[in-house]
CSV table of C-alpha atoms in Angstrom, one decimal:
chain,number,residue,atom,x,y,z
A,7,UNK,CA,-27.2,9.2,0.8
A,8,UNK,CA,-24.1,9.0,-1.5
A,9,UNK,CA,-20.9,10.2,0.0
A,10,UNK,CA,-18.9,13.0,-1.6
A,11,UNK,CA,-15.3,12.5,-2.6
A,12,UNK,CA,-14.2,14.7,0.4
A,13,UNK,CA,-16.3,12.6,2.8
A,14,UNK,CA,-14.7,9.4,1.5
A,15,UNK,CA,-11.3,11.0,2.0
A,16,UNK,CA,-12.2,12.1,5.5
A,17,UNK,CA,-13.0,8.4,6.4
A,18,UNK,CA,-9.7,7.3,4.8
A,19,UNK,CA,-7.8,9.8,6.9
A,20,UNK,CA,-9.6,8.8,10.1
A,21,UNK,CA,-8.8,5.1,9.4
A,22,UNK,CA,-5.2,6.1,9.6
A,23,UNK,CA,-5.4,8.6,12.4
A,24,UNK,CA,-8.5,7.3,14.3
A,25,UNK,CA,-9.6,10.8,15.3
A,26,UNK,CA,-9.2,14.5,14.2
A,27,UNK,CA,-10.3,17.9,15.1
A,28,UNK,CA,-12.6,20.0,12.9
A,29,UNK,CA,-9.9,22.6,12.6
A,30,UNK,CA,-7.3,20.0,11.4
A,31,UNK,CA,-9.8,18.6,8.8
A,32,UNK,CA,-10.6,22.1,7.6
A,33,UNK,CA,-7.0,23.0,7.1
A,34,UNK,CA,-6.2,19.6,5.5
A,35,UNK,CA,-9.0,19.9,2.9
A,36,UNK,CA,-8.7,23.7,2.6
A,37,UNK,CA,-12.4,24.3,3.3
A,38,UNK,CA,-14.3,26.1,6.1
A,39,UNK,CA,-15.1,24.6,9.5
A,40,UNK,CA,-18.8,24.8,8.6
A,41,UNK,CA,-18.2,22.7,5.5
A,42,UNK,CA,-16.4,20.1,7.5
A,43,UNK,CA,-19.3,20.1,10.1
A,44,UNK,CA,-21.8,19.4,7.3
A,45,UNK,CA,-19.6,16.5,6.1
A,46,UNK,CA,-19.3,15.1,9.6
A,47,UNK,CA,-23.0,15.3,10.2
A,48,UNK,CA,-23.7,13.3,7.0
A,49,UNK,CA,-21.0,10.7,8.0
A,50,UNK,CA,-22.4,10.5,11.5
A,51,UNK,CA,-26.0,10.0,10.2
A,52,UNK,CA,-24.6,7.1,8.1
A,53,UNK,CA,-23.1,5.6,11.2
A,54,UNK,CA,-19.5,5.9,10.0
A,55,UNK,CA,-18.1,8.4,12.5
A,56,UNK,CA,-18.8,9.5,16.1
A,57,UNK,CA,-18.7,13.2,16.8
A,58,UNK,CA,-17.3,14.7,20.0
A,59,UNK,CA,-16.9,18.4,21.0
A,60,UNK,CA,-14.6,20.0,18.4
A,61,UNK,CA,-13.7,16.8,16.6
A,62,UNK,CA,-14.6,13.3,15.3
A,63,UNK,CA,-13.5,9.8,15.6
A,64,UNK,CA,-14.1,6.8,13.3
A,65,UNK,CA,-16.9,4.5,14.4
A,66,UNK,CA,-15.4,1.4,16.0
A,67,UNK,CA,-17.1,-0.9,13.5
A,68,UNK,CA,-15.4,1.0,10.6
A,69,UNK,CA,-11.8,0.2,11.8
A,70,UNK,CA,-12.4,-3.1,13.5
A,71,UNK,CA,-10.6,-5.0,10.8
A,72,UNK,CA,-9.0,-2.4,8.4
A,73,UNK,CA,-6.6,-4.8,6.9
A,74,UNK,CA,-9.4,-7.3,5.9
A,75,UNK,CA,-11.1,-4.3,4.3
A,76,UNK,CA,-7.9,-3.4,2.4
A,77,UNK,CA,-7.6,-7.0,1.1
A,78,UNK,CA,-11.1,-6.7,-0.4
A,79,UNK,CA,-10.7,-3.3,-1.9
A,80,UNK,CA,-9.6,-3.5,-5.6
A,81,UNK,CA,-8.9,-7.2,-5.0
A,82,UNK,CA,-9.1,-8.2,-8.7
A,83,UNK,CA,-6.7,-5.4,-9.7
A,84,UNK,CA,-4.3,-6.4,-6.9
A,85,UNK,CA,-4.3,-10.0,-8.0
A,86,UNK,CA,-3.4,-9.0,-11.6
A,87,UNK,CA,-0.6,-6.8,-10.3
A,88,UNK,CA,0.7,-9.6,-8.1
A,89,UNK,CA,0.9,-12.1,-11.0
A,90,UNK,CA,2.6,-9.6,-13.2
A,91,UNK,CA,5.1,-8.6,-10.5
A,92,UNK,CA,5.9,-12.2,-9.8
A,93,UNK,CA,7.1,-12.6,-13.4
A,94,UNK,CA,9.9,-10.1,-12.7
A,95,UNK,CA,11.2,-11.8,-9.5
A,96,UNK,CA,13.8,-14.6,-9.8
A,97,UNK,CA,13.2,-17.8,-7.9
A,98,UNK,CA,16.2,-17.4,-5.6
A,99,UNK,CA,16.0,-13.6,-5.2
A,100,UNK,CA,16.4,-11.7,-1.9
A,101,UNK,CA,13.5,-9.2,-1.7
A,102,UNK,CA,12.0,-6.9,0.9
A,103,UNK,CA,8.2,-6.8,1.0
A,104,UNK,CA,6.2,-4.1,2.7
A,105,UNK,CA,3.1,-4.7,4.7
A,106,UNK,CA,0.6,-3.7,2.0
A,107,UNK,CA,-2.4,-5.8,1.0
A,108,UNK,CA,-0.9,-6.0,-2.5
A,109,UNK,CA,2.2,-7.5,-1.1
A,110,UNK,CA,0.0,-10.2,0.5
A,111,UNK,CA,-1.4,-11.0,-2.9
A,112,UNK,CA,2.1,-11.1,-4.3
A,113,UNK,CA,3.2,-13.5,-1.5
A,114,UNK,CA,0.4,-15.8,-2.4
A,115,UNK,CA,1.7,-16.0,-6.0
A,116,UNK,CA,5.3,-16.4,-4.9
A,117,UNK,CA,4.7,-19.0,-2.1
A,118,UNK,CA,4.2,-22.2,-4.2
A,119,UNK,CA,7.0,-21.4,-6.6
A,120,UNK,CA,10.2,-23.6,-6.7
A,121,UNK,CA,13.5,-22.3,-5.6
A,122,UNK,CA,14.4,-20.6,-2.3
A,123,UNK,CA,13.2,-17.1,-2.0
A,124,UNK,CA,14.6,-14.9,0.8
A,125,UNK,CA,12.0,-12.4,1.9
A,126,UNK,CA,12.5,-9.7,4.6
A,127,UNK,CA,9.2,-8.3,5.7
A,128,UNK,CA,7.5,-6.3,8.5
A,129,UNK,CA,4.2,-8.1,7.8
A,130,UNK,CA,3.2,-11.2,9.8
A,131,UNK,CA,0.6,-11.8,7.1
A,132,UNK,CA,3.2,-11.9,4.3
A,133,UNK,CA,5.5,-14.0,6.5
A,134,UNK,CA,2.8,-16.6,7.3
A,135,UNK,CA,1.9,-17.0,3.6
A,136,UNK,CA,5.4,-17.6,2.5
A,137,UNK,CA,6.5,-19.8,5.5
A,138,UNK,CA,3.4,-22.1,5.3
A,139,UNK,CA,3.8,-22.8,1.6
A,140,UNK,CA,5.7,-26.1,2.1
A,141,UNK,CA,8.5,-24.7,0.1
A,142,UNK,CA,12.0,-23.9,1.4
A,143,UNK,CA,11.6,-20.1,1.4
A,144,UNK,CA,13.6,-18.1,3.9
A,145,UNK,CA,11.5,-15.5,5.8
A,146,UNK,CA,13.2,-12.9,7.9
A,147,UNK,CA,11.2,-10.8,10.4
A,148,UNK,CA,12.4,-7.9,12.6
A,149,UNK,CA,11.7,-7.5,16.3
A,150,UNK,CA,9.5,-4.8,17.6
A,151,UNK,CA,5.9,-4.1,18.6
A,152,UNK,CA,3.1,-6.0,16.8
A,153,UNK,CA,0.4,-3.8,15.6
A,154,UNK,CA,-2.8,-5.8,16.0
A,155,UNK,CA,-5.0,-4.3,13.3
A,156,UNK,CA,-2.8,-5.4,10.4
A,157,UNK,CA,-0.2,-7.7,12.1
A,158,UNK,CA,2.7,-5.4,11.2
A,159,UNK,CA,5.8,-5.2,13.3
A,160,UNK,CA,6.5,-1.6,14.0
A,161,UNK,CA,9.0,0.6,15.9
A,162,UNK,CA,12.5,2.0,15.6
A,163,UNK,CA,14.1,-1.3,16.4
A,164,UNK,CA,12.3,-2.9,13.4
A,165,UNK,CA,13.6,-0.3,11.0
A,166,UNK,CA,17.1,-0.6,12.5
A,167,UNK,CA,17.1,-4.4,12.1
A,168,UNK,CA,15.9,-4.3,8.5
A,169,UNK,CA,18.5,-1.5,7.6
A,170,UNK,CA,21.4,-4.0,7.8
A,171,UNK,CA,20.1,-5.9,4.7
A,172,UNK,CA,20.8,-5.2,1.0
A,173,UNK,CA,18.0,-6.8,-0.9
A,174,UNK,CA,18.0,-6.9,-4.7
A,175,UNK,CA,14.4,-5.6,-4.7
A,176,UNK,CA,12.2,-3.6,-2.4
A,177,UNK,CA,8.5,-4.2,-3.3
A,178,UNK,CA,6.1,-1.6,-1.9
A,179,UNK,CA,2.7,0.0,-2.4
A,180,UNK,CA,1.3,3.3,-1.2
A,181,UNK,CA,-2.1,4.8,-0.4
A,182,UNK,CA,-1.9,7.6,-3.0
A,183,UNK,CA,0.1,8.8,-6.0
A,184,UNK,CA,0.5,12.4,-7.3
A,185,UNK,CA,2.2,13.4,-10.5
A,186,UNK,CA,3.7,16.4,-8.8
A,187,UNK,CA,4.0,15.3,-5.2
A,188,UNK,CA,5.2,11.7,-5.7
A,189,UNK,CA,4.1,8.8,-3.6
A,190,UNK,CA,2.1,9.3,-0.4
A,191,UNK,CA,0.7,7.5,2.6
A,192,UNK,CA,-1.4,8.2,5.7
A,193,UNK,CA,0.6,6.3,8.4
A,194,UNK,CA,3.8,7.8,9.9
A,195,UNK,CA,5.5,4.5,10.6
A,196,UNK,CA,4.9,3.1,7.2
A,197,UNK,CA,6.2,6.3,5.6
A,198,UNK,CA,9.4,6.2,7.8
A,199,UNK,CA,9.9,2.5,7.0
A,200,UNK,CA,9.6,3.0,3.3
A,201,UNK,CA,11.9,6.0,3.3
A,202,UNK,CA,14.5,4.0,5.2
A,203,UNK,CA,14.2,0.9,2.9
A,204,UNK,CA,14.3,2.6,-0.5
A,205,UNK,CA,18.1,3.3,-0.5
A,206,UNK,CA,19.0,-0.2,0.6
A,207,UNK,CA,17.7,-2.1,-2.4
A,208,UNK,CA,19.2,-2.4,-5.8
A,209,UNK,CA,15.8,-1.6,-7.3
A,210,UNK,CA,12.4,-0.4,-6.1
A,211,UNK,CA,9.2,-2.0,-7.5
A,212,UNK,CA,6.0,-0.1,-6.9
A,213,UNK,CA,2.7,-2.0,-7.0
A,214,UNK,CA,0.0,0.5,-7.7
A,215,UNK,CA,-3.6,-0.2,-8.7
A,216,UNK,CA,-5.4,2.3,-10.9
A,217,UNK,CA,-7.5,3.7,-8.1
A,218,UNK,CA,-4.4,5.3,-6.5
A,219,UNK,CA,-3.6,7.7,-9.4
A,220,UNK,CA,-4.3,11.3,-8.4
A,221,UNK,CA,-5.7,10.2,-5.1
A,222,UNK,CA,-4.8,12.6,-2.2
A,223,UNK,CA,-2.5,11.5,0.5
A,224,UNK,CA,-1.3,12.9,3.8
A,225,UNK,CA,2.5,12.3,4.0
A,226,UNK,CA,5.0,12.1,1.2
A,227,UNK,CA,7.0,8.9,1.1
A,228,UNK,CA,9.3,9.7,-1.9
A,229,UNK,CA,9.5,11.4,-5.3
A,230,UNK,CA,9.1,9.4,-8.5
A,231,UNK,CA,12.8,9.1,-9.3
A,232,UNK,CA,13.0,6.5,-6.4
A,233,UNK,CA,10.8,4.1,-8.4
A,234,UNK,CA,12.6,1.8,-10.9
A,235,UNK,CA,9.6,-0.4,-11.9
A,236,UNK,CA,5.9,0.4,-11.7
A,237,UNK,CA,3.5,-2.5,-12.0
A,238,UNK,CA,-0.1,-1.5,-12.4
A,239,UNK,CA,-3.4,-2.8,-13.8
A,240,UNK,CA,-4.0,0.5,-15.6
A,241,UNK,CA,-1.9,2.9,-17.7
A,242,UNK,CA,-0.9,6.0,-15.7
A,243,UNK,CA,-2.8,9.2,-16.7
A,244,UNK,CA,-1.1,11.6,-19.1
A,245,UNK,CA,-0.1,13.9,-16.2
A,246,UNK,CA,2.2,11.1,-14.8
A,247,UNK,CA,4.1,10.5,-18.0
A,248,UNK,CA,6.9,13.0,-17.4
A,249,UNK,CA,7.3,11.8,-13.8
A,250,UNK,CA,7.7,8.2,-15.0
A,251,UNK,CA,10.0,8.7,-18.0
A,252,UNK,CA,12.9,7.1,-16.1
A,253,UNK,CA,10.9,4.0,-14.9
A,254,UNK,CA,10.0,0.7,-16.4
A,255,UNK,CA,6.2,0.4,-16.7
A,256,UNK,CA,4.6,-3.0,-16.5
A,257,UNK,CA,0.9,-3.3,-17.3
A,258,UNK,CA,-0.7,-6.4,-15.7
A,259,UNK,CA,-2.8,-8.5,-18.2
A,260,UNK,CA,-6.3,-9.9,-17.1
A,261,UNK,CA,-6.5,-13.1,-15.2
A,262,UNK,CA,-8.5,-16.2,-15.9
A,263,UNK,CA,-11.9,-16.7,-14.4
A,264,UNK,CA,-10.2,-18.7,-11.6
A,265,UNK,CA,-8.1,-15.7,-10.7
A,266,UNK,CA,-4.9,-17.1,-12.1
A,267,UNK,CA,-2.4,-16.0,-14.7
A,268,UNK,CA,-3.7,-16.6,-18.2
A,269,UNK,CA,-0.3,-17.3,-19.8
A,270,UNK,CA,-0.1,-13.8,-21.4
A,271,UNK,CA,3.1,-11.9,-20.6
A,272,UNK,CA,2.8,-8.5,-19.0
A,273,UNK,CA,3.0,-5.5,-21.3
A,274,UNK,CA,6.2,-3.6,-20.9
A,275,UNK,CA,6.9,0.0,-21.7
A,276,UNK,CA,10.4,1.4,-21.3
């Protein structure tokens, strides 16, 4: 049975929160408790969630390796975005990379390049890609608690450590983007981390695949004026044009069949 859009959004929310009450879900989606119960019944029959009295949790198999799942989702678009974003980063730049799957694709493009990139990141995945490249890149990691499901270093001490740096560029992605509400995510730590890092960088580069436009989110990260450069595989819908008037828009060209840059320069729109 095909999932409705709301059912898909319930699963995405549970991936971030692990569990939720029926009342919370009904308030979040602005529908009745009975409507949510029907959605949860369908998801439970599909084996995606486990119901308990008054609420629901994600089936263990659904969140066993969420980061691996994120790496697969929209992978061709994320590779395109990564190659286009790399064109904008100087070889010896000092950059701050978030823990998104798109930043992992960007790290794969940056890793073999000459020069000495300095990268500050909360992501062990990003750090491993850059540090194992055989190049002389400098990778800086904060201390804190290691979150196992996506190998992200979390906690107040991690944010405090990173707050002492002044990178030329903060590269980030988000779970959702709204023309009126700005950039949104589902995870509280990632939201706090991004909010804290945005003012530190000279410029903020947003990596956003086309599936994120007009997708609902849970927590606002920032408004659009915080974004200096948007790199995407698809033009923003018309509703976003006013919000992005101030930003530099970079449209990523298609890749070769081998998944590499095809030599075409990204398309720029001022």
